[in-house]
Coordinates of C-alpha atoms in Angstrom, one line a residue:
Chain Q
M1 CA 0.0 0.0 0.0
T2 CA 1.4 3.4 -0.9
D3 CA 1.4 5.8 2.0
I4 CA 0.4 9.3 1.2
A5 CA 1.9 12.0 3.2
F6 CA -0.9 14.1 4.7
S7 CA -1.4 15.7 8.0
F8 CA -4.8 16.3 9.4
D9 CA -3.6 19.8 10.3
E10 CA -3.9 20.6 6.6
A11 CA -7.6 19.9 6.8
D12 CA -8.8 23.0 8.3
S13 CA -12.4 23.6 8.6
T14 CA -12.6 26.7 6.5
A15 CA -11.5 25.3 3.2
A16 CA -13.3 22.8 1.1
V17 CA -11.3 19.7 1.8
R18 CA -11.8 16.7 -0.5
P19 CA -13.0 13.6 1.5
S20 CA -10.2 11.7 -0.2
L21 CA -7.6 14.0 1.4
R22 CA -9.1 13.2 4.8
L23 CA -9.2 9.5 4.1
A24 CA -5.6 9.4 2.9
G25 CA -4.5 10.8 6.3
L26 CA -6.3 8.0 8.3
P27 CA -4.3 5.5 10.3
W28 CA -3.2 2.5 8.4
I29 CA -5.5 0.1 10.3
D30 CA -8.6 2.2 9.5
R31 CA -7.7 2.3 5.8
R32 CA -7.2 -1.5 5.8
L33 CA -10.5 -2.1 7.7
T34 CA -12.5 0.0 5.3
L35 CA -10.9 -1.7 2.2
V36 CA -11.9 -5.1 3.8
F37 CA -15.5 -4.0 3.9
V38 CA -15.3 -2.7 0.3
A39 CA -13.9 -6.0 -0.9
L40 CA -16.4 -8.0 1.2
S41 CA -19.4 -6.0 -0.3
L42 CA -18.2 -6.8 -3.8
V43 CA -18.7 -10.5 -3.2
P44 CA -22.5 -10.4 -2.9
L45 CA -22.7 -7.8 -5.6
A46 CA -20.9 -10.1 -8.0
L47 CA -23.1 -13.0 -6.9
G48 CA -26.3 -11.0 -7.1
L49 CA -25.4 -9.8 -10.6
G50 CA -24.7 -13.3 -11.9
F51 CA -27.9 -14.7 -10.4
G52 CA -29.8 -11.7 -11.7
L53 CA -28.6 -12.1 -15.2
A54 CA -29.7 -15.8 -15.1
V55 CA -33.1 -14.7 -13.8
V56 CA -33.7 -12.0 -16.4
L57 CA -32.6 -14.2 -19.3
A58 CA -35.0 -16.9 -18.1
R59 CA -37.8 -14.4 -17.7
G60 CA -37.3 -13.4 -21.4
G61 CA -37.4 -17.1 -22.5
F62 CA -33.7 -17.2 -23.4
L63 CA -32.9 -19.7 -20.7
G64 CA -35.1 -22.4 -19.1
F65 CA -35.0 -23.6 -15.5
E66 CA -37.1 -26.0 -13.4
P67 CA -39.5 -24.0 -11.1
E68 CA -37.5 -24.8 -8.0
T69 CA -34.2 -23.8 -9.6
A70 CA -35.8 -20.6 -10.8
Y71 CA -37.0 -19.7 -7.3
R72 CA -33.6 -20.5 -6.0
L73 CA -32.0 -18.1 -8.4
L74 CA -34.5 -15.4 -7.5
T75 CA -33.8 -16.0 -3.8
L76 CA -30.1 -15.8 -4.3
H77 CA -30.4 -12.7 -6.5
G78 CA -32.5 -10.8 -4.0
T79 CA -30.6 -12.0 -0.9
S80 CA -27.2 -11.2 -2.4
A81 CA -28.0 -7.9 -4.0
F82 CA -30.8 -6.3 -2.0
F83 CA -29.6 -7.3 1.4
W84 CA -25.9 -8.1 1.5
W85 CA -24.5 -5.9 -1.2
L86 CA -26.5 -2.8 -0.3
Y87 CA -25.7 -3.1 3.5
L88 CA -22.1 -4.2 3.4
A89 CA -21.5 -1.3 1.0
Q90 CA -23.2 1.0 3.5
V91 CA -20.9 -0.2 6.3
A92 CA -17.8 0.5 4.1
L93 CA -19.0 4.0 3.3
M94 CA -20.3 4.7 6.8
I95 CA -17.1 3.8 8.6
A96 CA -15.0 5.7 6.0
L97 CA -17.1 8.9 6.4
A98 CA -17.1 8.5 10.2
A99 CA -13.3 8.0 10.4
G100 CA -12.8 10.9 8.0
E101 CA -14.4 13.2 10.6
R102 CA -11.7 12.5 13.3
R103 CA -7.9 13.0 13.0
E104 CA -7.3 9.8 15.0
G105 CA -9.6 7.8 12.8
L106 CA -12.1 5.2 14.1
A107 CA -12.8 5.5 17.9
A108 CA -14.1 2.0 18.5
R109 CA -12.1 -0.2 16.2
P110 CA -12.7 -3.5 18.0
L111 CA -16.4 -3.1 17.3
V112 CA -15.7 -2.7 13.6
V113 CA -13.5 -5.9 13.6
A114 CA -16.3 -7.7 15.4
A115 CA -18.8 -6.5 12.8
A116 CA -16.6 -7.8 10.0
V117 CA -16.5 -11.3 11.6
V118 CA -20.3 -11.4 12.3
L119 CA -21.1 -10.1 8.8
V120 CA -18.9 -12.7 7.1
A121 CA -20.7 -15.4 9.1
G122 CA -24.1 -14.1 8.2
L123 CA -23.2 -13.8 4.5
A124 CA -22.0 -17.4 4.4
L125 CA -25.1 -18.6 6.3
S126 CA -27.5 -16.7 4.0
E127 CA -25.9 -17.8 0.8
G128 CA -25.4 -21.4 1.9
T129 CA -29.0 -21.7 3.0
A130 CA -30.3 -20.3 -0.3
V131 CA -28.1 -22.6 -2.3
M132 CA -28.8 -25.9 -0.4
L133 CA -32.3 -25.6 1.2
T134 CA -35.8 -24.6 0.2
P135 CA -35.7 -21.2 -1.5
L136 CA -37.8 -18.8 0.6
L137 CA -37.2 -15.7 -1.5
Y138 CA -35.3 -12.8 -0.1
D139 CA -37.9 -12.0 2.6
A140 CA -37.3 -15.4 4.1
N141 CA -41.0 -16.1 4.0
P142 CA -41.7 -18.8 6.7
D143 CA -44.9 -19.9 4.9
L144 CA -42.7 -21.3 2.1
G145 CA -40.6 -23.2 4.6
R146 CA -43.3 -24.9 6.7
D147 CA -41.9 -28.2 5.6
D148 CA -38.2 -27.2 5.9
P149 CA -37.6 -25.4 9.2
A150 CA -33.9 -25.6 8.6
A151 CA -34.3 -23.2 5.6
V152 CA -36.3 -20.8 7.8
A153 CA -33.7 -21.0 10.5
G154 CA -30.8 -20.4 8.1
M155 CA -32.4 -17.4 6.3
A156 CA -33.6 -15.8 9.6
G157 CA -30.2 -16.5 11.1
G158 CA -28.4 -14.8 8.2
H159 CA -30.6 -11.7 8.4
L160 CA -30.2 -11.5 12.2
L161 CA -26.4 -11.7 11.9
L162 CA -26.6 -8.9 9.3
A163 CA -28.6 -6.8 11.8
L164 CA -26.0 -7.5 14.5
G165 CA -23.1 -6.7 12.3
L166 CA -24.8 -3.4 11.2
A167 CA -25.5 -2.5 14.8
L168 CA -21.8 -3.1 15.8
A169 CA -20.5 -1.0 13.0
S170 CA -23.1 1.7 13.6
V171 CA -22.1 2.0 17.3
A172 CA -18.5 2.4 16.2
A173 CA -19.5 5.1 13.7
I174 CA -21.6 7.0 16.3
V175 CA -18.8 6.9 18.9
T176 CA -16.3 8.2 16.3
V177 CA -18.4 11.2 15.2
L178 CA -19.3 12.0 18.8
R179 CA -15.6 12.3 19.5
A180 CA -14.9 14.4 16.4
R181 CA -14.9 18.1 16.4
E182 CA -14.6 20.7 13.7
R183 CA -11.3 22.4 14.3
E184 CA -12.4 26.0 14.6
T185 CA -15.8 25.9 16.2
G186 CA -15.7 22.5 18.0
A187 CA -19.1 21.8 16.4
M188 CA -20.2 18.7 14.6
T189 CA -19.9 18.9 10.8
A190 CA -22.9 18.3 8.6
M191 CA -21.4 15.0 7.4
G192 CA -20.7 14.0 11.0
F193 CA -24.3 14.6 11.9
G194 CA -25.5 12.8 8.8
V195 CA -23.4 9.7 9.7
L196 CA -24.8 9.8 13.2
A197 CA -28.4 9.9 12.0
W198 CA -27.7 7.2 9.4
A199 CA -26.0 4.9 12.0
G200 CA -28.9 5.4 14.4
F201 CA -31.3 4.5 11.6
L202 CA -29.3 1.3 10.9
I203 CA -29.6 0.4 14.6
V204 CA -33.3 0.8 14.5
S205 CA -33.5 -1.2 11.4
G206 CA -31.6 -3.9 13.2
I207 CA -34.3 -3.9 15.8
A208 CA -36.9 -4.1 13.0
S209 CA -35.0 -7.1 11.7
I210 CA -35.1 -8.8 15.1
N211 CA -38.8 -8.1 15.3
A212 CA -39.3 -9.7 11.9
F213 CA -37.0 -12.7 12.0
L214 CA -36.5 -13.7 15.6
P215 CA -40.0 -15.3 15.7
N216 CA -39.2 -17.2 12.5
L217 CA -35.9 -18.5 14.0
L218 CA -37.6 -19.5 17.3
W219 CA -40.3 -21.4 15.5
A220 CA -37.7 -23.2 13.3
I221 CA -35.7 -24.4 16.3
G222 CA -38.8 -25.5 18.1
R223 CA -38.9 -22.7 20.7
G224 CA -42.0 -20.8 19.6
G225 CA -45.2 -21.0 17.6
F226 CA -45.5 -20.4 13.9
P227 CA -45.0 -16.7 13.1
A228 CA -48.5 -15.9 11.9
H229 CA -47.8 -12.2 11.5
A230 CA -44.6 -12.6 9.6
A231 CA -45.8 -10.6 6.6
T232 CA -46.8 -7.6 8.7
E233 CA -43.5 -7.7 10.6
W234 CA -41.6 -7.9 7.3
H235 CA -43.4 -4.8 6.0
I236 CA -42.1 -2.8 8.9
L237 CA -38.5 -3.8 8.2
F238 CA -39.0 -3.4 4.5
H239 CA -40.2 0.2 4.9
N240 CA -36.9 1.0 6.7
L241 CA -35.0 -0.8 4.0
H242 CA -36.6 1.6 1.4
Y243 CA -35.2 4.6 3.2
L244 CA -31.8 3.5 4.4
P245 CA -30.1 3.1 1.1
L246 CA -31.6 6.4 -0.1
M247 CA -30.3 8.2 3.0
A248 CA -26.9 6.6 2.5
M249 CA -27.0 7.6 -1.2
V250 CA -27.7 11.2 -0.4
L251 CA -24.9 11.4 2.1
T252 CA -22.6 9.9 -0.4
W253 CA -23.7 12.5 -3.0
Y254 CA -22.8 15.2 -0.5
A255 CA -19.3 13.7 -0.2
L256 CA -18.9 13.1 -4.0
T257 CA -20.0 16.6 -4.8
L258 CA -17.3 18.0 -2.6
E259 CA -14.8 15.5 -3.9
T260 CA -15.3 16.0 -7.6
T261 CA -16.3 19.7 -7.8
G262 CA -15.1 21.3 -4.6
T263 CA -18.6 22.4 -3.9
R264 CA -20.3 22.4 -0.5
S265 CA -24.0 23.1 0.1
A266 CA -24.9 26.7 -0.8
F267 CA -27.5 26.5 2.0
G268 CA -25.1 25.9 4.8
A269 CA -24.3 23.1 7.2
S270 CA -27.3 23.6 9.4
F271 CA -29.7 23.2 6.6
S272 CA -27.9 20.0 5.5
K273 CA -28.4 18.7 9.1
V274 CA -32.1 19.5 8.8
V275 CA -32.3 17.6 5.5
F276 CA -30.6 14.5 7.0
A277 CA -32.8 14.6 10.0
S278 CA -35.9 14.9 7.8
Y279 CA -35.3 11.3 6.6
L280 CA -35.9 10.1 10.1
V281 CA -38.9 12.3 10.7
F282 CA -40.7 11.0 7.6
V283 CA -39.9 7.3 8.1
P284 CA -42.7 6.2 10.5
P285 CA -45.6 8.3 9.2
T286 CA -45.2 7.1 5.6
S287 CA -45.1 3.4 6.4
L288 CA -48.8 2.7 6.1
Y289 CA -48.8 2.2 2.3
H290 CA -47.0 -1.1 2.7
M291 CA -50.2 -2.4 4.3
F292 CA -52.5 -1.6 1.3
L293 CA -52.6 -5.3 0.5
E294 CA -53.9 -6.3 3.9
P295 CA -57.5 -7.3 3.4
G296 CA -58.7 -6.1 6.9
L297 CA -57.3 -2.6 6.6
S298 CA -60.0 0.0 7.3
E299 CA -60.9 2.6 4.7
G300 CA -59.8 5.4 7.0
V301 CA -56.3 3.9 7.3
R302 CA -56.1 3.5 3.6
V303 CA -57.0 7.1 2.9
A304 CA -54.5 8.2 5.6
G305 CA -51.8 6.0 4.2
T306 CA -52.4 7.4 0.7
L307 CA -52.1 11.0 1.9
L308 CA -49.0 10.3 4.0
S309 CA -47.3 8.5 1.2
L310 CA -47.2 11.8 -0.7
F311 CA -44.4 12.8 1.7
V312 CA -42.3 9.7 1.1
S313 CA -39.9 11.4 -1.3
V314 CA -39.7 14.8 0.4
P315 CA -36.2 14.3 2.0
T316 CA -34.7 13.0 -1.2
L317 CA -36.2 15.8 -3.3
I318 CA -34.9 18.4 -0.9
A319 CA -31.4 16.9 -1.0
F320 CA -31.6 16.8 -4.8
L321 CA -32.5 20.5 -4.8
V322 CA -29.7 21.4 -2.4
I323 CA -27.1 19.5 -4.4
V324 CA -28.2 20.6 -7.9
S325 CA -28.7 24.3 -6.9
S326 CA -25.3 24.3 -5.1
L327 CA -23.6 22.9 -8.1
E328 CA -25.3 25.4 -10.4
L329 CA -24.5 28.4 -8.2
S330 CA -20.9 27.2 -7.8
T331 CA -20.4 26.5 -11.5
R332 CA -22.0 29.8 -12.6
A333 CA -19.8 31.7 -10.2
R334 CA -16.7 30.1 -11.8
G335 CA -17.8 31.5 -15.2
A336 CA -20.1 28.9 -16.8
P337 CA -21.6 29.8 -20.1
A338 CA -24.9 31.6 -20.2
G339 CA -28.2 29.8 -20.8
L340 CA -30.4 27.8 -18.6
F341 CA -28.5 24.5 -18.9
G342 CA -25.1 25.5 -20.2
W343 CA -23.5 25.1 -16.7
I344 CA -24.2 21.4 -16.8
G345 CA -21.6 20.9 -19.5
R346 CA -18.9 22.4 -17.2
L347 CA -19.4 19.6 -14.7
P348 CA -16.6 17.0 -14.4
W349 CA -18.4 14.3 -16.4
R350 CA -15.1 12.6 -17.2
S351 CA -14.7 11.7 -13.6
P352 CA -15.9 8.1 -13.1
A353 CA -17.3 9.1 -9.6
F354 CA -19.1 12.1 -10.9
A355 CA -20.5 10.2 -13.9
G356 CA -21.8 7.5 -11.5
M357 CA -23.4 10.2 -9.3
G358 CA -25.0 11.9 -12.3
V359 CA -26.5 8.7 -13.6
A360 CA -27.8 8.0 -10.0
V361 CA -29.5 11.4 -9.9
V362 CA -31.3 10.7 -13.2
A363 CA -32.3 7.2 -12.1
T364 CA -33.6 8.5 -8.8
L365 CA -35.9 10.9 -10.6
L366 CA -37.1 8.2 -13.0
G367 CA -37.8 5.8 -10.1
L368 CA -39.8 8.4 -8.2
V369 CA -42.1 9.0 -11.2
F370 CA -43.2 5.4 -11.1
A371 CA -43.0 4.8 -7.4
F372 CA -45.8 7.2 -6.9
V373 CA -48.0 5.1 -9.2
L374 CA -47.4 2.0 -7.1
I375 CA -48.0 3.5 -3.7
Q376 CA -51.5 4.8 -4.4
E377 CA -54.2 2.9 -2.6
K378 CA -56.3 2.1 -5.7
F379 CA -53.3 0.9 -7.7
A380 CA -51.3 -1.1 -5.1
P381 CA -53.6 -4.1 -5.2
L382 CA -53.6 -4.2 -9.0
I383 CA -49.9 -4.0 -9.7
S384 CA -48.0 -5.0 -6.6
D385 CA -47.7 -8.6 -7.8
T386 CA -46.9 -7.8 -11.4
F387 CA -43.6 -7.1 -13.1
F388 CA -44.3 -3.3 -12.7
V389 CA -42.5 -3.7 -9.3
P390 CA -39.1 -4.9 -10.5
G391 CA -39.6 -2.7 -13.6
Y392 CA -39.4 0.5 -11.5
F393 CA -37.4 -0.5 -8.4
H394 CA -34.3 -1.4 -10.4
F395 CA -34.1 2.4 -11.2
F396 CA -33.5 2.8 -7.4
A397 CA -31.6 -0.3 -6.5
V398 CA -29.3 -0.3 -9.5
G399 CA -29.3 3.1 -11.2
A400 CA -29.5 5.2 -8.0
V401 CA -28.1 3.4 -5.0
S402 CA -25.6 0.9 -6.6
E403 CA -24.2 3.5 -9.0
T404 CA -23.8 5.9 -6.1
F405 CA -22.0 3.3 -3.9
L406 CA -19.7 2.2 -6.7
A407 CA -18.9 5.9 -7.4
G408 CA -18.1 6.3 -3.7
F409 CA -15.8 3.2 -3.9
L410 CA -14.0 4.8 -6.8
V411 CA -13.1 7.7 -4.5
L412 CA -12.5 5.5 -1.4
I413 CA -10.1 2.9 -2.9
P414 CA -7.5 5.2 -4.4
A415 CA -7.6 7.4 -1.3
L416 CA -7.2 4.5 1.1
G417 CA -4.9 2.4 -1.1
G418 CA -2.8 5.0 -2.9
G419 CA -3.6 3.8 -6.4
R420 CA -5.7 5.2 -9.2
V421 CA -8.9 4.2 -10.9
W422 CA -8.6 1.5 -13.5
R423 CA -9.3 2.9 -17.0
P424 CA -11.0 6.1 -15.9
G425 CA -12.4 6.9 -19.4
L426 CA -14.2 3.5 -19.6
M427 CA -15.3 3.7 -15.9
A428 CA -16.9 7.1 -16.6
A429 CA -18.8 5.7 -19.6
L430 CA -20.1 2.6 -18.0
P431 CA -22.7 4.3 -15.8
W432 CA -24.4 5.5 -19.0
G433 CA -24.4 2.0 -20.3
V434 CA -26.1 0.9 -17.1
L435 CA -28.7 3.7 -17.5
G436 CA -29.4 2.8 -21.1
G437 CA -30.0 -0.8 -20.2
L438 CA -32.2 0.3 -17.3
L439 CA -34.3 2.5 -19.5
I440 CA -35.1 -0.5 -21.8
F441 CA -35.6 -2.9 -18.8
G442 CA -37.8 -0.3 -17.0
A443 CA -39.9 0.6 -20.1
F444 CA -40.7 -3.0 -21.0
G445 CA -41.0 -4.1 -17.4
I446 CA -43.4 -1.3 -16.4
A447 CA -45.5 -1.9 -19.6
A448 CA -45.5 -5.7 -18.8
G449 CA -46.7 -5.0 -15.3
L450 CA -49.5 -2.8 -16.5
E451 CA -50.5 -5.5 -18.9
G452 CA -50.6 -8.0 -16.0
V453 CA -47.4 -10.0 -16.4
P454 CA -46.9 -11.7 -12.9
R455 CA -43.9 -10.7 -10.9
R456 CA -42.4 -14.0 -9.9
T457 CA -43.8 -16.5 -12.4
F458 CA -41.0 -17.5 -14.8
D459 CA -43.1 -19.2 -17.5
V460 CA -45.8 -16.7 -18.5
A461 CA -47.1 -18.5 -21.5
Y462 CA -49.7 -20.3 -19.5
D463 CA -49.9 -23.0 -22.2
G464 CA -50.8 -20.4 -24.8
A465 CA -53.6 -18.8 -22.8
A466 CA -51.6 -15.6 -21.9
P467 CA -51.9 -12.5 -24.1
V468 CA -49.5 -12.6 -27.1
A469 CA -47.9 -9.4 -26.1
W470 CA -46.5 -10.8 -22.8
A471 CA -43.7 -12.8 -24.3
G472 CA -42.5 -9.9 -26.4
L473 CA -42.5 -7.5 -23.5
M474 CA -40.5 -10.0 -21.4
R475 CA -38.0 -10.4 -24.2
G476 CA -37.5 -6.6 -24.1
V477 CA -37.0 -6.9 -20.3
A478 CA -34.4 -9.5 -20.8
I479 CA -32.5 -7.5 -23.4
G480 CA -32.5 -4.4 -21.2
G481 CA -31.5 -6.5 -18.2
A482 CA -28.6 -8.1 -20.1
I483 CA -27.4 -4.6 -21.2
F484 CA -27.4 -3.0 -17.7
G485 CA -26.2 -6.2 -16.1
S486 CA -23.2 -6.5 -18.5
A487 CA -22.2 -2.9 -18.0
L488 CA -22.5 -3.4 -14.2
V489 CA -20.3 -6.5 -14.5
L490 CA -17.7 -4.4 -16.2
Q491 CA -18.0 -1.7 -13.5
V492 CA -17.5 -4.3 -10.8
F493 CA -14.5 -5.6 -12.6
G494 CA -13.1 -2.1 -12.8
V495 CA -13.6 -1.6 -9.1
V496 CA -11.9 -4.9 -8.3
A497 CA -9.0 -3.9 -10.7
T498 CA -8.7 -0.6 -8.9
L499 CA -8.8 -2.4 -5.5
C500 CA -6.1 -4.8 -6.7
G501 CA -3.9 -2.0 -7.8
V502 CA -4.0 -2.6 -11.5
G503 CA -2.6 0.6 -12.9
R504 CA -1.3 1.7 -9.5
G505 CA 0.6 4.8 -9.3
T506 CA 1.2 7.5 -6.8
V507 CA -1.5 10.0 -6.8
A508 CA -1.1 13.0 -4.6
P509 CA -4.3 14.0 -3.0
R510 CA -5.0 17.6 -3.5
R511 CA -7.1 20.3 -1.8
A512 CA -10.3 21.0 -3.7
D513 CA -10.7 24.1 -5.6
P514 CA -12.1 26.6 -3.2
A515 CA -15.8 26.8 -3.4
P516 CA -17.0 30.3 -4.3
S517 CA -18.1 32.4 -1.5
E518 CA -21.7 33.7 -1.3
A519 CA -20.3 37.1 -2.5
D520 CA -19.0 35.5 -5.7
V521 CA -22.4 34.3 -6.7
V522 CA -24.4 36.6 -8.8
G523 CA -27.7 35.9 -7.1
P524 CA -30.0 33.1 -6.2
A525 CA -32.2 33.7 -9.2
V526 CA -29.7 32.1 -11.5
A527 CA -30.1 28.6 -10.0
W528 CA -33.3 27.4 -11.8
T529 CA -32.4 23.9 -12.8
G530 CA -33.2 22.2 -9.6
P531 CA -36.7 23.7 -9.1
L532 CA -37.5 23.2 -12.8
A533 CA -36.5 19.5 -12.5
V534 CA -38.8 19.1 -9.6
I535 CA -41.7 20.7 -11.5
V536 CA -41.0 18.4 -14.4
L537 CA -40.9 15.5 -12.0
V538 CA -44.3 16.3 -10.5
V539 CA -45.8 16.7 -14.0
A540 CA -44.3 13.3 -15.0
M541 CA -45.7 11.7 -11.8
S542 CA -49.2 12.9 -12.7
G543 CA -48.8 11.9 -16.3
A544 CA -47.6 8.4 -15.4
T545 CA -50.5 8.0 -13.0
I546 CA -53.1 9.1 -15.5
G547 CA -51.5 7.1 -18.2
A548 CA -51.4 4.0 -16.0
F549 CA -55.1 4.4 -15.1
E550 CA -56.1 4.8 -18.8
L551 CA -54.0 1.8 -19.9
M552 CA -55.4 -0.5 -17.3
R553 CA -59.0 0.6 -17.9
S554 CA -58.5 -0.4 -21.6
L555 CA -57.3 -3.9 -20.8
P556 CA -59.5 -6.9 -21.3
I557 CA -58.2 -8.5 -18.1
V558 CA -57.4 -7.2 -14.6
A559 CA -54.5 -8.5 -12.6
V560 CA -55.5 -8.8 -9.0
G561 CA -52.7 -8.6 -6.4
G562 CA -52.0 -11.1 -3.8
H563 CA -50.4 -10.8 -0.4
S564 CA -46.7 -10.5 -1.1
G565 CA -46.2 -6.8 -0.6
H566 CA -43.7 -4.9 -2.7
Chain H
M1 CA -17.3 28.2 20.9
N2 CA -20.4 30.4 21.3
S3 CA -22.4 28.8 24.1
R4 CA -25.6 30.6 23.0
R5 CA -25.6 28.9 19.6
L6 CA -28.6 26.6 19.2
P7 CA -27.6 23.0 19.8
I8 CA -29.1 22.1 16.5
E9 CA -27.9 18.5 16.3
G10 CA -29.4 17.5 19.7
V11 CA -32.6 19.4 19.0
L12 CA -33.1 17.7 15.6
V13 CA -32.5 14.2 17.0
L14 CA -34.8 14.8 19.9
A15 CA -37.5 16.0 17.5
V16 CA -37.0 12.7 15.6
A17 CA -37.4 10.8 18.9
G18 CA -40.6 12.8 19.5
V19 CA -42.1 11.9 16.2
W20 CA -41.3 8.2 16.5
A21 CA -42.7 8.2 20.1
I22 CA -46.0 9.8 18.9
L23 CA -46.4 7.3 16.1
A24 CA -45.7 4.4 18.5
A25 CA -48.3 5.8 20.8
V26 CA -50.8 6.2 18.0
Y27 CA -50.4 2.5 17.0
Q28 CA -50.6 1.5 20.6
L29 CA -53.7 3.5 21.4
S30 CA -55.6 2.6 18.1
P31 CA -56.8 -1.0 18.4
S32 CA -58.2 -0.8 14.9
L33 CA -54.7 -0.6 13.4
G34 CA -53.8 -3.9 15.1
M35 CA -50.1 -3.7 14.4
P36 CA -48.1 -4.3 17.6
G37 CA -44.9 -4.7 15.6
Y38 CA -45.1 -1.0 14.7
V39 CA -45.3 -0.1 18.4
R40 CA -42.2 -2.2 19.2
V41 CA -40.1 -0.8 16.3
W42 CA -41.1 2.8 16.4
G43 CA -41.0 2.8 20.2
A44 CA -37.5 1.3 20.2
G45 CA -36.5 3.8 17.6
A46 CA -37.7 6.6 19.8
V47 CA -35.5 5.3 22.6
V48 CA -32.5 5.0 20.3
F49 CA -32.9 8.6 19.1
L50 CA -33.6 9.9 22.6
V51 CA -30.3 8.4 23.8
L52 CA -28.5 9.9 20.7
G53 CA -30.1 13.3 21.4
G54 CA -28.9 13.1 25.0
L55 CA -25.4 12.2 23.9
L56 CA -25.3 15.1 21.5
L57 CA -26.5 17.6 24.1
R58 CA -23.9 16.2 26.6
R59 CA -21.2 16.5 23.9
R60 CA -22.2 20.1 23.3
R61 CA -22.0 20.9 27.0
S62 CA -18.6 19.3 27.4
G63 CA -17.4 21.4 24.5
D64 CA -18.4 24.7 26.0

């Protein structure tokens, strides 16, 4: 590992200091620990990608599997990618950002080591169970394992170990940021506060995981009755799992914006803290929409759930506005060309990290458009068990969150390991390949869902009784999935190559270009892009909802949802 | 450090704890909702954020 000479004394609080500069100055052990988590997270990502490619090709009719094998692949894909990749990556980013807040690095290092041990054990248990025993899907549904309690125990045990590992790492992150102080004021930085809020939320989600999976485990080992309310308890955890990656994504955007452009929030640190806290404020009130498929839910609760669900994207939209407006103000102050969107061309699109973040922002907005169709009370029962769900949520899971985390890794790895990004030109282009594939996958998948194609049934021919259009739509899904999956495989290879030091060279970390002061900025009226994007988003949401209603009213059949949740 | 500055971090986290506690109470006191899991999770979350808010305020005091 190449040591990079850097003293924390250089990182004064008044200048915009790139996160990579802070990370490069961390103690050797913290840099190693963070890289261990980066490497560990790439294992389930690679597995999830491989299983996902097999699934999507089978859904398009290009591959054929026995039903049990197909469900096993689906279980492995979801467990690897949705649980283990997204949460191990969060641990890597969280402990890096926490350690970067404190000149001495991590404050509770043994907890981080313990977390690594627990998480490796949990990953092995989850993957082993999904490979060898009855496939229960990623929610470890005990109803599917009534005849195979060992499968229920293995899946629940894996998820519980994940919760324990996340809690250990989160406590270490909290202790670290509580002991960190900004040099001049002694206050907590916006990033330090964001990490604390994020870590607290991870701990609560661990509690939700215990609430969901401990009854399953106790039943499976003969210490309790059958978990009759497993679906409801899963929904509570699942709601948290919607917000957590998005909160992690937004915090990573803040760090990447400073890293790649030298820009900090134009609205100040205090407002950023309010934005980070708003995620936690909006979590519980917006949870009701997950219950729309419960048959006994009263009409009043359904109406309340629909109204509250309108707030579900508020924190992400505010963070989007802050980042885009700050970038616009900063870029214009540095002499960007005139015109409404001319400043966008001045952004560092050749940076792999910035390109990944840019694609993530676009994918987030696309995902939000269709998420609002799904969470409406009248629509949820109709499309929750159709391919509409994977059609839209891959915009979030892949385009938004995974691209952001990989972009974060492309900053972390060179800063911690002293190398440079493998083939940066290619790595800056690949996110756009992912987005292109996602657009095809999403367009065909959403259309297939609205036409009634079931979500988890691999053979949708139904002995020739299914509408002719279904097979064509699913072939489009497979082509799109193969494109974004292939681009993502190349990205993962690039991250691994960067991690392994291919193309290693000494790269001196440098202080960011100073962000323009408020006096340098012509005026707030010049930053119109963010607000305009939100207006376009609201119009698109309304259009998508109206279009979906009209399309479904014109169909000869109606797909009635079941009880799986989304 | 200016000791009269609003301890924004502690206030924000305690506000979060308050919202979670209220939601837990609503679920507990509304039998028609019938979701005890929500009471457990949101209630435990309120305790977690209450502790974090207390730690933030204590940190602030120790820095004055």
